[in-house]
Coordinates of C-alpha atoms and ligand atoms in Angstrom, one line a residue:
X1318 CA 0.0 0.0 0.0
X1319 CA 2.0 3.2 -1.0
X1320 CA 1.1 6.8 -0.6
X1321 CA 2.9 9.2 -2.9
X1322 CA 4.2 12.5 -2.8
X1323 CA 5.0 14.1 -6.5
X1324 CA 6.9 17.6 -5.9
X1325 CA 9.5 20.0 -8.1
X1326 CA 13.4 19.6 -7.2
X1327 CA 14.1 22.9 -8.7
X1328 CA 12.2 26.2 -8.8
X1329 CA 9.0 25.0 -9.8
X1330 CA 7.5 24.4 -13.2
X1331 CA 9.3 20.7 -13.7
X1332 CA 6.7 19.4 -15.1
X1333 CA 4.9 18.0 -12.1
X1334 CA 1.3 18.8 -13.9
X1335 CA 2.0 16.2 -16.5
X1336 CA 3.8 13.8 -14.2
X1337 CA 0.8 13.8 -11.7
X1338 CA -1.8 13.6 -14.3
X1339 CA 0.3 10.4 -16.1
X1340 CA 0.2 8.5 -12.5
X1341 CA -3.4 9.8 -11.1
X1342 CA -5.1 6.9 -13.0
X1343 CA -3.1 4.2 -10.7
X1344 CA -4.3 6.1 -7.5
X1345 CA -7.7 6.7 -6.0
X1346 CA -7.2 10.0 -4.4
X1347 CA -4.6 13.0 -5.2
X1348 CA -4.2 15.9 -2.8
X1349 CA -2.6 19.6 -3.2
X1350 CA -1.0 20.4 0.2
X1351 CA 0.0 24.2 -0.2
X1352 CA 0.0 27.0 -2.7
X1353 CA -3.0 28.7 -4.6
X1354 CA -3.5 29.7 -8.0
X1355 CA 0.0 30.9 -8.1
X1356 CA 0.7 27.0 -9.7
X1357 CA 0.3 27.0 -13.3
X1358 CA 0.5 23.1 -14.1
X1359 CA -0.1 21.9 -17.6
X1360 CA -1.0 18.8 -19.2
X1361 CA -1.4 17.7 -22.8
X1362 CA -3.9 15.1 -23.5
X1363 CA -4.1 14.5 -27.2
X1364 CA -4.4 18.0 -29.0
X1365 CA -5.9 19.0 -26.0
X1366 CA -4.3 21.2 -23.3
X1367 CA -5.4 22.0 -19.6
X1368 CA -3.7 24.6 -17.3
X1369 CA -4.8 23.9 -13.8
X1370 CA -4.0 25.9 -11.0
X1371 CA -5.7 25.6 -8.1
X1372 CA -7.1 22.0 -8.8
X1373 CA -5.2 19.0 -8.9
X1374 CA -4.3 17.3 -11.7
X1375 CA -5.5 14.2 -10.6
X1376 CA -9.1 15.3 -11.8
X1377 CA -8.7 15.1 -15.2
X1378 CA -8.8 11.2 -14.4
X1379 CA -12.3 10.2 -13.8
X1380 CA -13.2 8.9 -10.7
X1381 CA -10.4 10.0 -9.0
X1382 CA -11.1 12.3 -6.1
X1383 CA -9.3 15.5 -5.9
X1384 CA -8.7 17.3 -2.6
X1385 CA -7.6 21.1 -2.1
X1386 CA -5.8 20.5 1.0
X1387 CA -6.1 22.8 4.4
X1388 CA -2.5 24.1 3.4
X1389 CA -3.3 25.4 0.3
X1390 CA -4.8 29.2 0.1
X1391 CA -8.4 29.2 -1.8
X1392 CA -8.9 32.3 -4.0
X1393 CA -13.3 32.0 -4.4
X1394 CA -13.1 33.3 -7.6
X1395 CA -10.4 31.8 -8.9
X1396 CA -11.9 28.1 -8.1
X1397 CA -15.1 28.8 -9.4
X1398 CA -14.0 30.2 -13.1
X1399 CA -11.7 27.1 -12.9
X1400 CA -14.2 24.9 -12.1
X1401 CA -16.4 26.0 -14.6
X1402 CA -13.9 25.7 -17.2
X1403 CA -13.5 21.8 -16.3
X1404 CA -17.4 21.4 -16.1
X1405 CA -17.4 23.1 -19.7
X1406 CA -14.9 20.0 -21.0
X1407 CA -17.6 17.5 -18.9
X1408 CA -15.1 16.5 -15.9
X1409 CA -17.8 15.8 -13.0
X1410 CA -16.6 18.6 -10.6
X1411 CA -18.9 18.2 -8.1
X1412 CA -18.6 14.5 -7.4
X1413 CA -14.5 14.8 -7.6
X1414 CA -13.7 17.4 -6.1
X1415 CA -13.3 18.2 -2.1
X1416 CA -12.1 21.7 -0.8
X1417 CA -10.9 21.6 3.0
X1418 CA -13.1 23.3 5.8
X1419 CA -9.5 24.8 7.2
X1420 CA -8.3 25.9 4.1
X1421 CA -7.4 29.9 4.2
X1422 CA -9.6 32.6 2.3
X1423 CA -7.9 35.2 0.1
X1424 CA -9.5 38.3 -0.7
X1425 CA -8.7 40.7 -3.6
X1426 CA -7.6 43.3 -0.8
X1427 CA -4.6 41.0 -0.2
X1428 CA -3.2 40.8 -4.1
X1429 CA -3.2 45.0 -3.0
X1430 CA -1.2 44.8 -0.1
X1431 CA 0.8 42.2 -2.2
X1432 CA 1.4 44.9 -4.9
X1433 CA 2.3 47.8 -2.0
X1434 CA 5.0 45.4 -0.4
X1435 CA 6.7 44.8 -3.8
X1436 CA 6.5 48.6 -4.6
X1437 CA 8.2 49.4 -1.3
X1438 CA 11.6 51.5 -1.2
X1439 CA 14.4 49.5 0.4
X1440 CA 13.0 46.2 -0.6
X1441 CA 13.8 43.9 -3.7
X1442 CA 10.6 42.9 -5.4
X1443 CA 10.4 39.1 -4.9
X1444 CA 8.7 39.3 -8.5
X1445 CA 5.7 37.3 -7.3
X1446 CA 3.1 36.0 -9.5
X1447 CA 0.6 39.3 -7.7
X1448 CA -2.4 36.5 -6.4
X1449 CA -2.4 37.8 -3.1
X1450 CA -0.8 34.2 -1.7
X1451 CA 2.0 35.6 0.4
X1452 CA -0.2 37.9 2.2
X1453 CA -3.0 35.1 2.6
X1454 CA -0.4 33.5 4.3
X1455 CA 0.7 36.1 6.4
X1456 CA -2.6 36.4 7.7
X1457 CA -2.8 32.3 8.5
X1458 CA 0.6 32.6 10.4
X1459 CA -1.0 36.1 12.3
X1460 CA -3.5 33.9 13.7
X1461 CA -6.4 36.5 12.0
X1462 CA -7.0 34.4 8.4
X1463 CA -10.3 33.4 7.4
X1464 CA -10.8 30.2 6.8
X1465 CA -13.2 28.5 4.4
X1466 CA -15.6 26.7 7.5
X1467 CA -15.8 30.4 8.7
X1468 CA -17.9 31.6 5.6
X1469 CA -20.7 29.2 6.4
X1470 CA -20.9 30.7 10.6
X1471 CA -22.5 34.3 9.0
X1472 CA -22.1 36.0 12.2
X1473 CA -18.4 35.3 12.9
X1474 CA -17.8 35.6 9.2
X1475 CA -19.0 39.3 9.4
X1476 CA -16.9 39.7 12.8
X1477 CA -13.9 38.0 11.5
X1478 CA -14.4 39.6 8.0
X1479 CA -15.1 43.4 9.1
X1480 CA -11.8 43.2 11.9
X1481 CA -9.4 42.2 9.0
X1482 CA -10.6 44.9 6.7
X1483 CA -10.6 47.3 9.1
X1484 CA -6.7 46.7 9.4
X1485 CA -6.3 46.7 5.8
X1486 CA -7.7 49.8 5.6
X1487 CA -5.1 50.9 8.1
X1488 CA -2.2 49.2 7.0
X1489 CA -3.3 50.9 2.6
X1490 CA -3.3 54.6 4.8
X1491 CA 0.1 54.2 6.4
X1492 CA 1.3 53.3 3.1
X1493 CA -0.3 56.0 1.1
X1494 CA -1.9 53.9 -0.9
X1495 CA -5.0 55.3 -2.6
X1496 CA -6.9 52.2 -4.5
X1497 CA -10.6 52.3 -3.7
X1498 CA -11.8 49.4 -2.5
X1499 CA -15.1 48.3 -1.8
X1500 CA -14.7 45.8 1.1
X1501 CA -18.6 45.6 1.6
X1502 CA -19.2 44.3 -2.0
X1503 CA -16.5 42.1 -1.8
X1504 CA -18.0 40.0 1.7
X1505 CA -20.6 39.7 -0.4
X1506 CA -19.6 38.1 -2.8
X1507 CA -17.5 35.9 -1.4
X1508 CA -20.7 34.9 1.0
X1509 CA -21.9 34.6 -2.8
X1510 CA -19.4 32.1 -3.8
X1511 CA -19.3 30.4 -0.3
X1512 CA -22.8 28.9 -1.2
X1513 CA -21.5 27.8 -4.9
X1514 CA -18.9 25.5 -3.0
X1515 CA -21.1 24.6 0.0
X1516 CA -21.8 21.2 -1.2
X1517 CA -17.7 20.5 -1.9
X1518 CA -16.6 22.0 1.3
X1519 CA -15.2 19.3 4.2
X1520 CA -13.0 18.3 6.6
X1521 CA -10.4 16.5 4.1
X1522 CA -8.0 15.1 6.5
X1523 CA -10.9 13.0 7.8
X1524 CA -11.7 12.4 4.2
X1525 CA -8.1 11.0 3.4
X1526 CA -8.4 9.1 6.8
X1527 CA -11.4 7.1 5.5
X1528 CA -9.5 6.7 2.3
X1529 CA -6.8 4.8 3.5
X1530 CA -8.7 2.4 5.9
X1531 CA -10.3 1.8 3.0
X1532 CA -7.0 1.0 1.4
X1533 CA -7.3 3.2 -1.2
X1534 CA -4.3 5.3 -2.6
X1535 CA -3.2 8.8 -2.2
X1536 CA -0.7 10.9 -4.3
X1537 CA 0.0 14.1 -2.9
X1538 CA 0.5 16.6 -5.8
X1539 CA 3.2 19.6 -4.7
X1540 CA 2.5 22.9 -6.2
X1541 CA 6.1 25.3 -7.0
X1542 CA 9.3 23.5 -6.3
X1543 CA 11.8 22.6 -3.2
X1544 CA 13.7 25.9 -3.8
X1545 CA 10.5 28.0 -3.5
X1546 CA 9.6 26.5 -0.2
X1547 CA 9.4 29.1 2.6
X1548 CA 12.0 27.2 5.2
X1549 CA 14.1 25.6 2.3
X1550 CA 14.4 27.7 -0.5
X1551 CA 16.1 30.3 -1.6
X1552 CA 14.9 33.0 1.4
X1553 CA 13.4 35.4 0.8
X1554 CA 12.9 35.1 -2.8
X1555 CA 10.9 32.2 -2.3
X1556 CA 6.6 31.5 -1.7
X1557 CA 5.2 31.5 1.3
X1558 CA 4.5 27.7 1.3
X1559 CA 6.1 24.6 2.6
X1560 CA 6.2 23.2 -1.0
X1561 CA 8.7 20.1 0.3
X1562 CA 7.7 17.0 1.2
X1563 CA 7.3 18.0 4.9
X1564 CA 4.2 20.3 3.6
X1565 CA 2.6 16.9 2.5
X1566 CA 2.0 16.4 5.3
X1567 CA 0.5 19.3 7.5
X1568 CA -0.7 20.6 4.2
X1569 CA -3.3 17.5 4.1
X1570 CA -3.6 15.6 8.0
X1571 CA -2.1 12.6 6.7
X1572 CA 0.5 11.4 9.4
X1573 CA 4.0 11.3 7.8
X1574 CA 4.0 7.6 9.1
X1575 CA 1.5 7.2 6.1
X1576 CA 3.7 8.4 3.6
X1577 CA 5.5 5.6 1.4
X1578 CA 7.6 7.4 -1.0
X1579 CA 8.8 10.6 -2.5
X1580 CA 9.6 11.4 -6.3
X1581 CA 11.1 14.5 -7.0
X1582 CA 10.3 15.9 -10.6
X1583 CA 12.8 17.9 -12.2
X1584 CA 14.3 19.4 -15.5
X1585 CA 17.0 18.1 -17.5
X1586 CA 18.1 21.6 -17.3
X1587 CA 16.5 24.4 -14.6
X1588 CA 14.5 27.1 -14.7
X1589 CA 13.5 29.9 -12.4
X1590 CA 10.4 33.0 -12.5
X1591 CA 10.4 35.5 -10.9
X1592 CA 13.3 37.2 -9.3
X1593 CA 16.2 35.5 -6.9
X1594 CA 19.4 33.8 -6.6
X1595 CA 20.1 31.6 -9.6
X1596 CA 24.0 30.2 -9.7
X1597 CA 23.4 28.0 -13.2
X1598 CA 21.6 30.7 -15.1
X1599 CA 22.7 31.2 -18.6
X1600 CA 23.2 34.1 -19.9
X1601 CA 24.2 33.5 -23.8
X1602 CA 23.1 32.2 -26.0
X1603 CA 22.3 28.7 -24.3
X1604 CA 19.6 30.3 -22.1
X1605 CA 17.8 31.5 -25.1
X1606 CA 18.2 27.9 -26.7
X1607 CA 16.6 26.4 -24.1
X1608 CA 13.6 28.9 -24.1
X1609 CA 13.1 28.4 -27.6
X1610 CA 13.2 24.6 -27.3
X1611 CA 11.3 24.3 -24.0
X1612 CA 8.8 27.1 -24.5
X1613 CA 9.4 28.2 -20.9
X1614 CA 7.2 30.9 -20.7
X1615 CA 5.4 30.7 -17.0
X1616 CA 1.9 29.1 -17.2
X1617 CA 0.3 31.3 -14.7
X1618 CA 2.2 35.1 -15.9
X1619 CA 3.2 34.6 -19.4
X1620 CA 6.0 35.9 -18.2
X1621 CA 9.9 34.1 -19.7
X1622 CA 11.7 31.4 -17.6
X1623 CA 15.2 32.0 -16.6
X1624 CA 17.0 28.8 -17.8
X1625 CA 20.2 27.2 -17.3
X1626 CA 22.1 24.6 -16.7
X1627 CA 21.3 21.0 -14.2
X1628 CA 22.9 21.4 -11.0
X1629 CA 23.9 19.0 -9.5
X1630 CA 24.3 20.9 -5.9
X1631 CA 21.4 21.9 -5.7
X1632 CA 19.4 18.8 -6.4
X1633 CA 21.6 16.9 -3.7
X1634 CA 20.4 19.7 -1.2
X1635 CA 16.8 19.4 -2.5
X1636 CA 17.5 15.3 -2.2
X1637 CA 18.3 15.8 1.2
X1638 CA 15.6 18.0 2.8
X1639 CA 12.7 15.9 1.1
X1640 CA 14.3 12.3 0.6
X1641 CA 13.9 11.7 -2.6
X1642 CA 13.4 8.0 -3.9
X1643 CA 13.5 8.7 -7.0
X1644 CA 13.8 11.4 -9.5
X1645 CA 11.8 12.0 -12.9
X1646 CA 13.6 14.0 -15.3
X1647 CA 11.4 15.8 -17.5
X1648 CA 12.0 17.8 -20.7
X1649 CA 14.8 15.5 -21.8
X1650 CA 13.8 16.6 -25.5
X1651 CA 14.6 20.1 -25.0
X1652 CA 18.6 19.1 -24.9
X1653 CA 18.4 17.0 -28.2
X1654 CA 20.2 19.9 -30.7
X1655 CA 23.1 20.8 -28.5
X1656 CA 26.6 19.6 -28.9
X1657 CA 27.7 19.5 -25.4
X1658 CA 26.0 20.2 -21.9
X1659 CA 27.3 21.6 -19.4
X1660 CA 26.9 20.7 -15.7
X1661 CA 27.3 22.7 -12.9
X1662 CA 29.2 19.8 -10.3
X1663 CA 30.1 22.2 -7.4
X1664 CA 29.8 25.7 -5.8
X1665 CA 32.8 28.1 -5.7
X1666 CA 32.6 30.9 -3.2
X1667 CA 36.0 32.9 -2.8
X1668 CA 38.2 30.7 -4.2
X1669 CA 36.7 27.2 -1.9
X1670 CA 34.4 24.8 -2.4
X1671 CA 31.8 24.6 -0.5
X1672 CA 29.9 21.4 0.7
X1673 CA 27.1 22.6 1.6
X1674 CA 24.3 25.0 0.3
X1675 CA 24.6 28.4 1.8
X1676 CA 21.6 29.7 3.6
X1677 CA 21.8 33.6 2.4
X1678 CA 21.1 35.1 -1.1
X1679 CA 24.0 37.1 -1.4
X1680 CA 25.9 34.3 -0.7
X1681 CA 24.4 32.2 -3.3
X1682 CA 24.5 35.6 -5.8
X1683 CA 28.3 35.0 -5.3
X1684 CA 28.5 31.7 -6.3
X1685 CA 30.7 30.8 -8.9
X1686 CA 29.4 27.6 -10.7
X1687 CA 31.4 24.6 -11.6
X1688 CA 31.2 23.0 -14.6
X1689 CA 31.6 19.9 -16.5
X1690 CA 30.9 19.5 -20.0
X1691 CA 28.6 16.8 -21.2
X1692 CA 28.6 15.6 -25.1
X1693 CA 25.2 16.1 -26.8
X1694 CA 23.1 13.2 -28.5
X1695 CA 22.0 15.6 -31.9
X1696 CA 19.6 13.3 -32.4
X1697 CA 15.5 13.4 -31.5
X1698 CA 14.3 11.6 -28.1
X1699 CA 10.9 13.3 -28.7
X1700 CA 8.5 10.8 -27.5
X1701 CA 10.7 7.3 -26.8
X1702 CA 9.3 5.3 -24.1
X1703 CA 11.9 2.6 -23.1
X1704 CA 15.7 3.5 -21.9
X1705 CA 16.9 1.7 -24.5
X1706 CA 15.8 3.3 -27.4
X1707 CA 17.3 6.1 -25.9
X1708 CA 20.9 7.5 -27.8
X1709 CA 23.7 6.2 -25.6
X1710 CA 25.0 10.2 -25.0
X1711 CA 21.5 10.3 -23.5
X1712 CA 21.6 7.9 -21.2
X1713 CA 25.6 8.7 -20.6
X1714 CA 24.0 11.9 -19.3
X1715 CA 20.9 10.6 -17.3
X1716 CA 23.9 8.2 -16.0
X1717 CA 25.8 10.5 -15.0
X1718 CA 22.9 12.8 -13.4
X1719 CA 22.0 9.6 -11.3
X1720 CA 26.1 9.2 -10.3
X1721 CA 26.4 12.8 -9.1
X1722 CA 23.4 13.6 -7.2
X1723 CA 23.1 9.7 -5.9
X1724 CA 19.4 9.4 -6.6
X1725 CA 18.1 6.6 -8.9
X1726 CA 16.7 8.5 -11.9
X1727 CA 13.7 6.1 -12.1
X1728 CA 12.0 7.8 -15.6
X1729 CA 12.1 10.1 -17.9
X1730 CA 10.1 12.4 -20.1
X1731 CA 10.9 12.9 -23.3
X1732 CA 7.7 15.3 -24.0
X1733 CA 4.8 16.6 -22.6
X1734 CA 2.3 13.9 -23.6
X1735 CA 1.4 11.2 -21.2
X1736 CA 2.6 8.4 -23.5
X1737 CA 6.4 10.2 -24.0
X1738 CA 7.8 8.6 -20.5
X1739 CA 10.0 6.3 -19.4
X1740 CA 9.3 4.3 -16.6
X1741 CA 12.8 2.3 -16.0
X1742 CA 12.3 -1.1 -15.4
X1743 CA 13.3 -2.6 -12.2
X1744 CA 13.5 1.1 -10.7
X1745 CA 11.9 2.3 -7.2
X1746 CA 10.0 4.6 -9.2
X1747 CA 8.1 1.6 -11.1
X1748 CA 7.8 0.0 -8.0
X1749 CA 6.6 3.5 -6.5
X1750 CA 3.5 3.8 -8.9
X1751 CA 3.4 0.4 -10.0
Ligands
LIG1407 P1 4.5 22.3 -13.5 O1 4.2 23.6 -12.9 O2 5.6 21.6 -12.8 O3 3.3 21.4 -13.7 O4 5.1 22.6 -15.0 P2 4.5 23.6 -16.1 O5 3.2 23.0 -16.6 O6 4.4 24.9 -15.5 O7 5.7 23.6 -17.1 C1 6.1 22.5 -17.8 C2 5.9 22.6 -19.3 O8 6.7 21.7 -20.0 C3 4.5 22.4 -19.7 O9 4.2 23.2 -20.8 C4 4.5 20.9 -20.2 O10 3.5 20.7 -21.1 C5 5.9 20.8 -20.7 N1 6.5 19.5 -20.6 C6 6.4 18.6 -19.6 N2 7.2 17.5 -19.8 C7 7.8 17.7 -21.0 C8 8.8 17.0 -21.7 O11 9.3 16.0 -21.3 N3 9.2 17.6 -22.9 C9 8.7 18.8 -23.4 N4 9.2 19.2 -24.5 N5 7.8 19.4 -22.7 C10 7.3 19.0 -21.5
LIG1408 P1 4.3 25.7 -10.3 O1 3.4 24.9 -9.3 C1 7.4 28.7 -10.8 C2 7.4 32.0 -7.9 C3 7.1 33.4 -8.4 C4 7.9 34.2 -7.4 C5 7.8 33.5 -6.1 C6 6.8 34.0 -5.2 O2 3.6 26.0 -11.6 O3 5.6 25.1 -10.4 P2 4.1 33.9 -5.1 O4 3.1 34.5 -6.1 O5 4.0 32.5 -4.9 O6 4.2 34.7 -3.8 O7 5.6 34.2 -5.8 O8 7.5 32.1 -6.5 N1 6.4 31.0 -8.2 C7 6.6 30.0 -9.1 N2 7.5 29.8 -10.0 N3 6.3 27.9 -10.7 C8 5.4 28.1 -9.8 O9 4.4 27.2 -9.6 C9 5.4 29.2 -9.0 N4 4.6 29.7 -8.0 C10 5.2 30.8 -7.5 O10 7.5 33.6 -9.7 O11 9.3 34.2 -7.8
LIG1409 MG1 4.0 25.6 -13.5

């Protein structure tokens, strides 16, 4: 009996969307733990293609039951427009999906205060995807959040509702910020929305509870990646999130004990959005190449991925901090025209190497990558499904990512259909999912 966690090894946008939806059909239940509708996760089926951000992936499966977790932060709006647009393609909402009593509420007024602490002197804008998520989550951690049971208590609601207003008002006049907003048509809205949900809304832990005694299976779906999350990541340009395999847990009420395995998803190469420390980053002409190739423009902003080059230090530190079984590496394809790759191997700071991965930005700003140069294939992997149809340089450089970080690279994807993967035979990851 396995529960699994799926989550990003690098900055997000790995390709966990696809990855999760490819699996969902072998579990009963899958679970988001943290985030909003910051995630932008994509999946391909056929012609077709389907950005989810707030749902998981998992219900694009039918039958399988998809939870929104009490760590994730519930934007009313944004879940009813995107569960419309999956009713529109005939995906049974209702009966799928289950939103957490204890889940937190964001309000538009928080995107604003969002805006106002980017646009503050002194401080470098994080370059946040402007949903409001950090300051729902400020709120949460300030003990003063809304949560989604509150909206169906109509008293406390207005209480709990009017109080926080009332100190965003205060907070928008000490920073001279002069956006009209109309916080009375906003409650009612949301008390609006509140009774679209109604019928969705639960306690999900005791949901995933009953799950299991009834032996069923639960893959937990991570939204951004390890060095995004709020503790782990790369502080303070990170979310505010646990998006590691820690969150998994407190994120849903399923007891670690209940957790069988971890795959981390990441890139053949890395990307990053937004703004923040980012030691492999190309800067030439290879940054653009893999752009081109990978389309990395972010699902959610449009705006371009950063992209550079696989390193290795930072996916041992992200091994480390969630335990990684096994590691998918995604976006294989994108690497085929290149003649060689390079690999960053170690961090240089001041002339040393360090051994491990240092806690402050600036520190990480100064990091002089080291490489190692890997031959290219030149030749297409779009679409092969078994390791040894692979070209050898391929697997001489799936090899060698497997050496380095010392986690078994248990698949591959080699583009963003369901059917282009590799599941290796024999590998923890087959036996993960299997
Ligand atoms: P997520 O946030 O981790 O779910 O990833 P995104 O959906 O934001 O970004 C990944 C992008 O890469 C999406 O457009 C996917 O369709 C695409 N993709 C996923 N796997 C592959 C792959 O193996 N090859 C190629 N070429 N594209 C892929
Ligand atoms: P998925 O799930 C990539 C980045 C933003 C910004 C920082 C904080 O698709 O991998 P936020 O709005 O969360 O407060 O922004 O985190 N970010 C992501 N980058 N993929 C994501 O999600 C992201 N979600 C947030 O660009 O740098
Ligand atoms: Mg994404």
């Amino acid at each position: 009996m396995h529960n699994i966690i799926v989550l990003g090894a690098q900055w997000g946008d790995e390709g966990k969307g696809k990855v999760v939806d490819l699996f969902a059909e072998r579990f009963d239940v899958v679970a988001r733990y943290q985030g909003g509708h910051n995630a932008g996760h994509t999946v391909y089926i056929g012609e077709q293609k389907f950005v989810l951000k707030l749902i998981p992936s998992g219900i694009l499966r039918p039958g399988v039951q998809a939870v929104i977790g009490n760590g994730v932060v519930v934007d009313l709006a944004a879940l009813i427009q995107e569960m419309s647009m999956l009713e529109g393609l005939g995906i049974d909402v209702k009966s799928q999906l289950r939103i957490s009593n204890r889940a937190h509420v964001i309000f538009p007024f928080h995107r604003l205060i969002e805006k106002m602490s980017e646009a503050r002197e002194n401080r470098v804008p994080i370059g946040t995807t402007s949903r409001g998520i950090g300051p729902c989550y400020e709120d949460k951690i300030g003990r003063r959040g809304i949560r989604v049971a509150d909206l169906y208590d109509p008293e406390s609601f207005r209480a709990l509702y009017d109080t926080l207003a009332e100190d965003k008002q205060t907070l928008a006049a000490t920073f001279n910020l002069h956006e009209t907003i109309d916080y009375t048509q906003i409650r009612r809205q949301c008390e609006e929305f509140a009774e679209k949900i109604r019928p969705l809304v639960c306690d999900t832990a005791a949901v995933l509870a009953g799950a299991m005694t009834q032996g069923k299976r639960i893959l937990f779906e991570g939204a951004q990646g390890t060095m995004l999350d709020v503790d782990h990541g790369t502080y303070p340009f990170v979310t505010s999130s646990s998006a590691a395999a820690g969150g998994a847990s407190t994120g849903t009420g399923v007891p670690p004990t209940k957790i069988n395995g971890i795959i981390g998803v990441s890139k053949a190469y890395i990307t990053r959005v937004g703004s923040g420390p980012f030691p492999t980053e190309s800067h030439d002409g290879g940054g653009e190449l893999l752009r081109r190739e990978g389309n990395e423009f972010g699902a959610v902003t449009g705006r371009p991925r950063r992209c550079g080059w696989f390193d290795v230090p930072l996916l041992q530190y992200t091994a480390m901090v969630n335990g990684f079984d096994t590691l998918l590496i995604t976006k294989l394809d994108v690497l085929d025209q290149l003649d060689e790759i390079p690999v960053c191997v170690g961090y240089g700071l001041k002339g040393k190497l360090l051994t491990e991965m240092p806690a402050t930005y600036r520190a990480l700003e100064a990091i002089e990558p080291v490489y190692e140069r890997l031959p290219g294939w030149k030749t297409t992997t779009r679409g092969t499904t078994r390791m040894d149809a692979l070209p050898e340089k391929a697997r001489a450089y799936l090899k060698f990512l497997e050496e380095r970080t010392g986690v078994e690279v248990g698949g591959v994807s080699t583009g963003p259909e369901r059917n282009e993967t590799i599941i290796r035979a024999g590998s923890k990851l087959e036996k993960l999912v299997g």
